[in-house]
Coordinates of C-alpha atoms (C1' of nucleotides) in Angstrom, one line a residue:
Chain A
M1230 CA -6.1 -31.6 -31.6
S1231 CA -6.6 -29.1 -28.9
I1232 CA -3.0 -29.8 -27.2
S1233 CA -0.2 -31.9 -27.6
F1234 CA 2.2 -33.2 -25.1
E1235 CA 5.5 -34.6 -25.8
L1236 CA 7.4 -36.3 -22.9
I1237 CA 11.1 -35.6 -23.8
R1238 CA 12.8 -37.4 -21.0
N1239 CA 11.9 -39.5 -17.9
C1240 CA 14.5 -39.5 -14.8
P1241 CA 16.1 -42.8 -14.6
E1242 CA 16.0 -42.7 -11.1
T1243 CA 13.1 -40.7 -10.1
G1244 CA 9.5 -40.0 -11.4
A1245 CA 10.7 -36.7 -12.7
R1246 CA 9.6 -35.9 -16.3
L1247 CA 10.7 -33.3 -19.0
G1248 CA 8.2 -32.3 -21.4
K1249 CA 6.7 -30.0 -23.9
L1250 CA 3.0 -28.9 -23.6
A1251 CA 1.8 -27.1 -26.9
T1252 CA -1.4 -25.4 -27.2
G1253 CA -2.9 -22.8 -29.7
H1254 CA -0.6 -20.2 -27.6
G1255 CA 2.9 -21.4 -27.6
T1256 CA 4.6 -24.0 -25.8
V1257 CA 5.3 -24.6 -22.1
D1258 CA 8.4 -26.5 -21.0
T1259 CA 7.5 -28.9 -18.2
P1260 CA 7.8 -29.1 -15.2
A1261 CA 6.3 -25.7 -15.2
F1262 CA 5.2 -23.3 -12.7
M1263 CA 2.0 -21.0 -13.7
P1264 CA 1.3 -17.8 -11.8
V1265 CA -2.1 -17.2 -11.0
G1266 CA -4.0 -14.6 -12.6
T1267 CA -7.4 -15.1 -11.1
Q1268 CA -9.3 -12.0 -12.5
G1269 CA -7.6 -11.9 -15.9
T1270 CA -4.4 -10.5 -14.2
V1271 CA -1.3 -11.7 -12.3
K1272 CA -1.9 -9.1 -9.5
G1273 CA 0.5 -6.4 -10.0
I1274 CA 2.4 -8.1 -13.0
S1275 CA 1.8 -6.7 -16.6
T1276 CA 1.8 -9.4 -19.5
G1277 CA 4.9 -7.8 -20.8
E1278 CA 6.6 -8.6 -17.2
L1279 CA 5.1 -12.2 -17.6
T1280 CA 6.9 -12.7 -21.0
E1281 CA 10.1 -11.2 -19.5
L1282 CA 9.9 -13.9 -16.6
G1283 CA 9.5 -16.6 -18.9
T1284 CA 6.1 -17.4 -18.2
E1285 CA 4.4 -19.7 -20.9
M1286 CA 0.9 -20.2 -19.3
I1287 CA -1.0 -18.6 -16.6
L1288 CA -4.1 -19.9 -14.6
A1289 CA -7.2 -17.8 -14.5
N1290 CA -10.4 -18.3 -12.8
S1291 CA -13.8 -19.1 -14.5
Y1292 CA -16.0 -18.3 -11.5
H1293 CA -14.5 -15.0 -10.8
L1294 CA -14.4 -13.6 -14.7
Y1295 CA -18.1 -14.9 -14.9
L1296 CA -18.9 -12.7 -11.9
R1297 CA -17.1 -9.7 -13.3
P1298 CA -16.8 -8.3 -15.7
G1299 CA -19.0 -11.3 -17.1
V1300 CA -18.4 -13.6 -20.1
E1301 CA -20.5 -11.5 -22.5
I1302 CA -17.6 -8.5 -21.9
V1303 CA -14.9 -11.0 -22.2
A1304 CA -16.3 -12.3 -25.5
R1305 CA -16.7 -8.8 -26.9
T1306 CA -13.3 -7.6 -26.0
G1307 CA -12.1 -10.5 -28.1
G1308 CA -11.6 -13.4 -25.5
L1309 CA -9.8 -13.7 -22.6
H1310 CA -6.3 -13.7 -24.3
R1311 CA -6.9 -10.7 -26.3
M1312 CA -8.8 -8.9 -23.5
M1313 CA -5.7 -9.1 -21.1
N1314 CA -3.1 -8.9 -23.8
W1315 CA -1.7 -12.3 -23.2
S1316 CA -0.5 -14.3 -26.0
G1317 CA 0.8 -17.2 -23.9
G1318 CA -1.1 -20.1 -22.5
I1319 CA -4.2 -19.9 -20.1
I1320 CA -5.7 -22.4 -18.0
T1321 CA -9.1 -21.8 -16.8
D1322 CA -10.2 -23.0 -13.2
S1323 CA -13.8 -24.3 -13.2
G1324 CA -14.7 -22.7 -10.0
G1325 CA -14.3 -26.0 -8.1
F1326 CA -11.7 -24.2 -5.9
Q1327 CA -14.4 -21.7 -4.8
V1328 CA -16.7 -24.7 -3.8
F1329 CA -13.8 -25.2 -1.3
S1330 CA -12.7 -21.5 -0.6
L1331 CA -16.2 -20.0 -0.6
G1332 CA -17.4 -22.3 2.0
G1333 CA -19.8 -20.2 3.5
L1334 CA -21.4 -18.5 0.6
R1335 CA -22.1 -21.8 -1.4
K1336 CA -24.4 -24.9 -1.3
V1337 CA -23.6 -28.1 -3.2
E1338 CA -25.9 -30.5 -4.6
D1339 CA -25.6 -33.4 -7.3
D1340 CA -26.9 -31.1 -10.2
G1341 CA -24.6 -28.2 -9.4
V1342 CA -23.4 -25.4 -7.0
T1343 CA -25.4 -22.5 -5.8
F1344 CA -22.9 -19.6 -5.1
T1345 CA -23.8 -16.2 -3.1
S1346 CA -21.8 -13.7 -4.9
H1347 CA -18.9 -12.4 -2.7
I1348 CA -19.3 -9.3 -4.7
D1349 CA -22.9 -8.0 -4.6
G1350 CA -24.6 -11.0 -2.6
S1351 CA -26.5 -12.1 -5.9
T1352 CA -27.3 -15.7 -6.3
H1353 CA -25.7 -17.7 -9.1
Y1354 CA -26.1 -21.4 -10.0
L1355 CA -23.2 -23.3 -11.6
T1356 CA -23.6 -26.4 -13.1
P1357 CA -21.1 -28.6 -15.1
E1358 CA -22.6 -27.6 -18.3
R1359 CA -22.7 -24.0 -17.5
V1360 CA -19.0 -24.0 -16.4
M1361 CA -18.0 -25.3 -19.4
R1362 CA -20.0 -22.6 -21.6
I1363 CA -18.1 -20.3 -19.4
Q1364 CA -14.8 -21.5 -20.1
N1365 CA -15.8 -22.2 -23.8
I1366 CA -16.5 -18.5 -24.2
L1367 CA -13.6 -17.3 -22.1
G1368 CA -11.2 -19.3 -24.7
S1369 CA -8.7 -20.5 -22.4
D1370 CA -6.4 -23.1 -23.9
I1371 CA -6.9 -25.7 -21.2
A1372 CA -10.3 -25.6 -19.4
M1373 CA -11.0 -27.5 -16.1
V1374 CA -14.0 -29.7 -15.3
L1375 CA -15.8 -28.8 -12.3
D1376 CA -15.1 -30.6 -9.3
Q1377 CA -15.8 -30.7 -5.5
C1378 CA -12.6 -29.8 -3.9
P1379 CA -13.4 -30.7 0.1
P1380 CA -11.3 -29.3 2.7
Y1381 CA -8.8 -31.5 5.5
P1382 CA -9.6 -33.1 7.5
M1383 CA -12.8 -34.7 5.8
P1384 CA -14.4 -38.0 6.7
Y1385 CA -14.0 -40.8 4.7
A1386 CA -17.9 -41.3 3.8
E1387 CA -18.0 -37.6 2.8
M1388 CA -14.8 -37.5 0.9
Q1389 CA -16.3 -40.7 -0.9
L1390 CA -19.5 -38.6 -1.9
A1391 CA -17.1 -35.8 -3.3
V1392 CA -15.0 -38.2 -5.4
E1393 CA -18.3 -39.9 -6.8
R1394 CA -19.7 -36.4 -7.5
T1395 CA -16.5 -35.2 -9.1
T1396 CA -16.6 -38.3 -11.5
R1397 CA -20.2 -37.6 -12.6
W1398 CA -19.3 -33.6 -12.9
A1399 CA -16.3 -34.6 -15.1
A1400 CA -18.5 -36.8 -17.6
R1401 CA -20.8 -34.1 -17.9
C1402 CA -18.2 -31.5 -18.4
R1403 CA -16.9 -33.9 -21.3
D1404 CA -20.2 -34.3 -22.7
A1405 CA -21.0 -30.6 -22.7
H1406 CA -17.3 -29.4 -23.8
L1407 CA -17.7 -28.0 -27.5
R1408 CA -14.5 -26.1 -28.3
E1409 CA -12.2 -28.2 -30.0
E1410 CA -9.1 -26.2 -29.7
Q1411 CA -9.6 -26.2 -26.0
A1412 CA -8.4 -29.0 -24.0
L1413 CA -10.5 -30.3 -20.8
F1414 CA -8.7 -31.7 -18.0
G1415 CA -10.1 -34.1 -15.5
I1416 CA -9.3 -33.4 -11.6
V1417 CA -8.6 -36.4 -9.3
Q1418 CA -10.2 -36.0 -6.0
G1419 CA -9.8 -38.1 -2.8
G1420 CA -8.1 -36.2 -0.3
V1421 CA -5.9 -38.4 1.5
Y1422 CA -7.6 -41.6 1.2
R1423 CA -5.3 -43.7 -0.9
D1424 CA -8.2 -46.1 -2.3
L1425 CA -10.5 -43.0 -3.0
R1426 CA -7.6 -41.6 -5.0
E1427 CA -7.1 -44.8 -6.9
Q1428 CA -10.9 -44.9 -7.6
S1429 CA -11.1 -41.3 -8.7
A1430 CA -8.0 -41.8 -10.9
A1431 CA -9.3 -44.7 -12.5
E1432 CA -12.8 -43.2 -13.4
L1433 CA -11.4 -40.2 -14.8
V1434 CA -8.7 -42.3 -16.9
E1435 CA -11.4 -44.1 -18.1
M1436 CA -12.8 -41.1 -19.7
D1437 CA -9.9 -40.3 -21.5
F1438 CA -9.2 -36.7 -20.8
P1439 CA -6.0 -35.0 -22.5
G1440 CA -4.6 -34.3 -19.1
Y1441 CA -5.3 -34.9 -15.6
A1442 CA -5.1 -32.7 -12.6
I1443 CA -4.6 -33.5 -8.8
G1444 CA -6.8 -31.4 -6.7
G1445 CA -7.7 -31.4 -3.1
L1446 CA -4.2 -31.2 -1.9
S1447 CA -2.5 -28.6 0.0
V1448 CA -5.6 -27.8 1.6
G1449 CA -4.2 -28.1 5.2
E1450 CA -3.1 -31.6 5.3
P1451 CA 0.6 -32.5 6.4
K1452 CA 3.0 -32.3 3.1
E1453 CA 4.2 -35.9 3.8
L1454 CA 0.5 -37.2 2.9
M1455 CA 0.5 -35.0 0.0
Y1456 CA 3.8 -36.5 -1.2
D1457 CA 2.3 -39.9 -0.5
I1458 CA -0.7 -39.3 -2.8
L1459 CA 1.4 -37.9 -5.5
D1460 CA 3.5 -41.2 -5.5
L1461 CA 0.4 -43.2 -5.4
L1462 CA -1.0 -41.5 -8.5
D1463 CA 2.2 -41.3 -10.5
P1464 CA 1.8 -44.7 -11.8
L1465 CA -2.1 -44.7 -12.2
L1466 CA -2.1 -41.7 -14.5
P1467 CA -1.4 -42.0 -18.3
A1468 CA 2.3 -41.2 -18.7
E1469 CA 2.0 -39.8 -22.0
K1470 CA -0.5 -37.2 -20.8
P1471 CA 0.4 -34.0 -18.6
R1472 CA -0.3 -33.9 -15.1
Y1473 CA -1.3 -30.9 -13.4
L1474 CA -0.9 -30.6 -9.5
M1475 CA -3.2 -27.7 -8.6
G1476 CA -2.6 -25.3 -5.8
V1477 CA 0.8 -25.7 -5.0
G1478 CA 3.7 -23.6 -5.0
S1479 CA 6.1 -23.4 -2.2
P1480 CA 9.8 -24.3 -3.4
D1481 CA 10.3 -27.4 -1.5
A1482 CA 6.8 -28.8 -2.8
L1483 CA 7.5 -27.9 -6.3
L1484 CA 10.8 -29.8 -6.2
E1485 CA 9.2 -32.7 -4.6
G1486 CA 6.2 -32.6 -7.1
S1487 CA 8.5 -32.5 -9.8
R1488 CA 10.5 -35.8 -8.5
L1489 CA 7.0 -37.3 -8.2
G1490 CA 6.1 -36.8 -12.0
V1491 CA 3.9 -33.5 -11.8
D1492 CA 4.5 -31.3 -15.2
L1493 CA 2.2 -28.5 -14.2
F1494 CA 1.9 -26.3 -11.0
D1495 CA -0.1 -23.3 -10.3
C1496 CA -0.4 -21.3 -6.9
V1497 CA -1.1 -17.9 -5.6
L1498 CA 1.6 -18.2 -3.0
P1499 CA 4.4 -16.2 -4.7
T1500 CA 2.3 -13.3 -5.6
R1501 CA 0.2 -13.5 -2.5
I1502 CA 2.9 -13.4 0.2
A1503 CA 4.9 -10.8 -2.1
R1504 CA 2.0 -8.4 -1.5
N1505 CA 2.3 -9.0 2.1
G1506 CA 6.0 -8.4 2.1
R1507 CA 7.5 -12.0 2.0
V1508 CA 9.8 -12.9 -0.6
M1509 CA 11.3 -16.1 -1.4
T1510 CA 15.0 -16.4 -1.4
S1511 CA 17.9 -18.7 -1.7
R1512 CA 18.3 -18.7 1.8
G1513 CA 14.5 -19.1 2.9
Y1514 CA 11.6 -16.6 3.4
L1515 CA 12.4 -13.1 4.3
N1516 CA 9.9 -10.5 5.6
I1517 CA 10.9 -7.3 3.8
R1518 CA 8.7 -5.5 6.5
N1519 CA 10.9 -6.6 9.3
A1520 CA 12.8 -3.8 11.1
V1521 CA 16.3 -5.3 10.3
Y1522 CA 16.2 -4.5 6.8
A1523 CA 15.4 -0.7 7.5
A1524 CA 19.0 0.2 6.3
D1525 CA 20.0 -3.1 4.5
T1526 CA 21.4 -2.1 1.0
A1527 CA 21.6 -5.7 0.1
P1528 CA 19.2 -7.0 -2.6
L1529 CA 16.4 -9.2 -1.7
D1530 CA 18.3 -12.1 -2.6
E1531 CA 22.1 -12.1 -3.0
E1532 CA 22.0 -15.0 -5.3
C1533 CA 19.1 -14.0 -7.5
G1534 CA 19.8 -12.6 -10.9
C1535 CA 16.4 -10.8 -11.3
P1536 CA 16.2 -7.0 -12.3
V1537 CA 14.6 -6.4 -8.9
C1538 CA 17.8 -7.6 -7.2
A1539 CA 20.0 -6.1 -9.6
N1540 CA 18.5 -2.7 -9.0
Y1541 CA 16.8 -2.2 -5.7
T1542 CA 17.8 -2.6 -2.1
R1543 CA 15.7 -4.2 0.9
A1544 CA 15.9 -0.7 2.5
Y1545 CA 13.9 0.8 -0.5
I1546 CA 11.7 -2.0 -0.7
R1547 CA 11.2 -2.0 3.0
H1548 CA 10.4 1.7 2.9
L1549 CA 7.9 0.9 -0.3
F1550 CA 6.0 -1.6 2.0
N1551 CA 6.0 0.7 5.1
A1552 CA 5.0 3.9 3.0
G1553 CA 2.2 1.6 1.4
E1554 CA 3.6 2.2 -2.1
I1555 CA 2.4 0.0 -4.7
L1556 CA 5.6 -0.4 -6.5
G1557 CA 6.8 -2.2 -3.2
M1558 CA 4.4 -5.2 -4.0
R1559 CA 5.4 -5.2 -7.6
L1560 CA 8.7 -5.5 -7.3
T1561 CA 8.3 -8.3 -4.5
S1562 CA 5.8 -10.1 -6.9
Y1563 CA 8.2 -10.1 -9.6
H1564 CA 11.0 -11.2 -7.8
N1565 CA 9.1 -14.1 -6.2
L1566 CA 7.8 -15.1 -9.7
Y1567 CA 11.4 -14.9 -11.0
F1568 CA 12.6 -17.2 -8.2
L1569 CA 10.1 -19.8 -9.1
A1570 CA 10.7 -19.7 -12.7
Q1571 CA 14.6 -20.3 -11.9
L1572 CA 13.7 -23.0 -9.7
M1573 CA 11.7 -24.7 -12.5
L1574 CA 14.5 -24.0 -15.1
K1575 CA 16.9 -25.7 -13.0
I1576 CA 14.8 -28.6 -12.4
R1577 CA 14.3 -29.2 -16.0
E1578 CA 18.0 -28.5 -16.9
A1579 CA 18.6 -31.3 -14.4
I1580 CA 16.2 -33.8 -15.8
R1581 CA 17.4 -32.8 -19.1
E1582 CA 21.1 -33.7 -18.3
N1583 CA 20.1 -36.8 -16.6
G1584 CA 21.2 -35.3 -13.3
F1585 CA 17.9 -34.7 -11.6
A1586 CA 18.8 -37.2 -8.8
L1587 CA 21.7 -35.4 -7.8
F1588 CA 20.1 -32.0 -8.0
Y1589 CA 17.2 -33.1 -6.1
G1590 CA 19.5 -34.5 -3.2
Q1591 CA 21.4 -31.0 -3.1
M1592 CA 18.4 -28.8 -3.6
K1593 CA 16.2 -30.9 -1.1
K1594 CA 19.0 -30.5 1.7
K1595 CA 18.9 -26.9 0.7
L1596 CA 15.3 -26.1 0.7
D1597 CA 14.7 -28.4 3.9
Q1598 CA 17.2 -26.1 5.7
Y1599 CA 15.5 -22.9 4.6
Y1600 CA 11.9 -23.9 3.7
G1601 CA 11.3 -26.9 5.6
G1602 CA 10.3 -25.8 8.9
A1603 CA 8.7 -22.8 9.6
G1604 CA 9.9 -21.1 6.8
K1605 CA 11.8 -18.6 8.6
C1606 CA 14.7 -17.2 6.8
K1607 CA 17.8 -18.9 8.6
S1608 CA 20.0 -15.7 7.8
C1609 CA 17.3 -13.5 10.0
Chain B
rG436 C1' -6.1 42.9 30.7
rG437 C1' -11.3 40.3 30.4
rA438 C1' -14.2 35.8 29.0
rG439 C1' -13.9 30.9 27.6
rA440 C1' -11.8 25.8 26.0
rG441 C1' -8.2 22.6 27.0
rG442 C1' -3.3 19.7 28.7
rU443 C1' -4.5 11.3 28.9
rA444 C1' 0.5 6.4 26.7
rC445 C1' 4.9 7.2 20.3
rC446 C1' 0.8 10.4 17.5
rC447 C1' -4.4 11.7 17.4
rA448 C1' -8.3 10.6 21.0
rA449 C1' -12.2 8.6 24.5
rG450 C1' -12.9 8.5 29.7
rU451 C1' -13.6 13.3 34.4
rC452 C1' -20.9 14.0 39.4
rG453 C1' -13.9 8.6 42.8
rG454 C1' -13.0 2.2 42.7
rC455 C1' -15.0 -2.7 37.6
rC456 C1' -8.7 2.3 34.3
rA457 C1' -2.4 0.1 32.8
rA458 C1' -6.4 3.4 30.8
rA459 C1' -11.9 2.8 24.8
rG460 C1' -11.0 3.7 19.6
rG461 C1' -7.8 5.0 15.4
rG462 C1' -3.0 5.9 13.5
rG463 C1' 2.0 4.6 13.8
rG464 C1' 5.4 0.9 15.2
rC465 C1' 6.8 -4.4 16.3
rA466 C1' 5.9 -9.5 14.9
rG467 C1' 3.3 -13.6 12.7
rA468 C1' -0.1 -16.1 8.9
rC469 C1' -0.8 -16.7 3.7
rU470 C1' -0.5 -22.8 -1.4
rG471 C1' -6.5 -24.3 -8.2
rU472 C1' -6.7 -15.5 -4.9
rA473 C1' -13.8 -12.9 -1.1
rA474 C1' -6.5 -11.2 0.5
rA475 C1' -2.6 -4.4 -1.1
rU476 C1' -5.8 -9.2 3.2
rC477 C1' -6.2 -11.2 8.4
rU478 C1' -4.2 -12.3 13.5
rG479 C1' -1.3 -10.6 17.8
rC480 C1' 1.7 -7.5 20.6
rU481 C1' 2.9 -2.0 21.7
rG482 C1' 4.4 1.4 30.3
rG483 C1' 8.1 -1.8 33.3
rC484 C1' 9.3 -6.4 35.7
rA485 C1' 7.9 -11.1 37.0
rU486 C1' 4.0 -17.1 37.2
rU487 C1' -1.3 -15.7 38.8
rG488 C1' 0.9 -10.7 40.4
rC489 C1' 3.4 -6.5 41.6
rC490 C1' 5.6 -1.5 40.4
rU491 C1' 5.5 3.5 38.0
rU492 C1' 1.9 6.3 35.1
rC493 C1' -3.1 10.6 32.7
rG494 C1' 0.9 19.0 32.6
rC495 C1' 3.4 20.0 37.8
rU496 C1' 2.8 20.5 43.2
rG497 C1' 0.0 19.8 47.3
rG498 C1' -4.6 18.2 49.5
rU499 C1' -9.2 15.5 50.3
rU500 C1' -10.2 10.0 50.8
rC501 C1' -10.0 3.3 52.4
rA502 C1' -9.3 4.6 47.2
rA503 C1' -8.0 10.0 42.5
rA504 C1' -6.9 10.4 35.3
rU505 C1' -11.7 11.9 37.6
rC506 C1' -12.9 15.7 43.6
rC507 C1' -10.2 20.7 45.7
rA508 C1' -6.1 24.5 45.8
rG509 C1' -2.0 26.7 43.7
rC510 C1' 1.1 27.0 39.9
rC511 C1' 3.0 26.1 34.5
rC512 C1' 1.6 25.5 29.3
rU513 C1' -1.7 25.6 24.6
rC514 C1' -5.8 27.5 21.9
rU515 C1' -10.1 30.8 20.8
rC516 C1' -13.0 35.3 21.4
rC517 C1' -13.2 40.4 23.4
rA518 C1' -10.4 45.0 24.5

RNA sequence: GGAGAGGUACCCAAGUCGGCCAAAGGGGGCAGACUGUAAAUCUGCUGGCAUUGCCUUCGCUGGUUCAAAUCCAGCCCUCUCCA
């Protein structure tokens, strides 16, 4: 068995689930947030620090690792886990997101996708079979099927084609998947069209994957539409299998996603905004580059217990950013990952204690206040 | 003392045979964006005030002109070379 998922508790009042996902590289307490390490590194954070942060699984990217350093190098260095010195879990994305994000550099056809490398301009042809081979070699604990992730908005007819293609590719990925200890997740597409989501979910469930991802959300649509789709999918996906909402990582969306039955999340948000000076705090986002923090001796977040907040002032971190010092980004990245890890920890505790509904109400009020609008920190 | 080069906005630096110049570009500064990472990236603002517009500004002072950062005169200052 590649992975096992134990559903420990269902929230009696909401769709929230407490679970435990076991892979060949440890277990993951769910709902969980997984930091993104696209190129075999969570940018700026060592694997020792990831462990410190309580990270149990990260997301890496097949397409990027295939381009550089190349799967042969990863294989020769002992596989992705050993290469990056990470003993926890790894999910590899298939490259499906690059079908979306590298819009100008790729051509999608039924058989596969032609990419123009953003690194050197070379041409690469990825099919479901090749993507599976890449992930098999990388040796991630969970592989993802190749999917077509369309942008928002997308006309119905085109979305329908993307759903059908994603289903066909999922079947091909399943057939091409060789590595037994590696699980393969299907990815539900369909944008914000309810019937297409139902169709996509039904077709994938039919294929009996060990877990299901929800893709094609948080690509520009209003959050309410995303939540509607999650609500729709909750009863359609098998309860005994993990659900993974791809690409979602704002605090409010993690809370809402958890309420709607999501077990796994990943997102570049905490690390990316951190490198650009924005930190998540108990009182909303704070841009540490802002002049008001020039002489501020408070920590990033007064309610935070992370080592960054215990040891460094806003004034210092702002100085590091203004001076272009690499430590600034490392500190904010660490803090943001800690912030989300704590949020998920609280969510799990609440479910475990049968107090999620109450917790949700209180936390939602707080997050709406601080993160609901434009994301401005209300204390600023 | 002689010869030459130059002083432009917070800094550096274009522009100088007159108008299209509140003045290129870069830096710095200020703010914003970022959600399965082409991202330590990208965008906007950066003389003042107000709605198009007006006002003050290119070392200083004066002059020529309808019009001057640009032309003329004097002065102040900086740098290089020669004595």
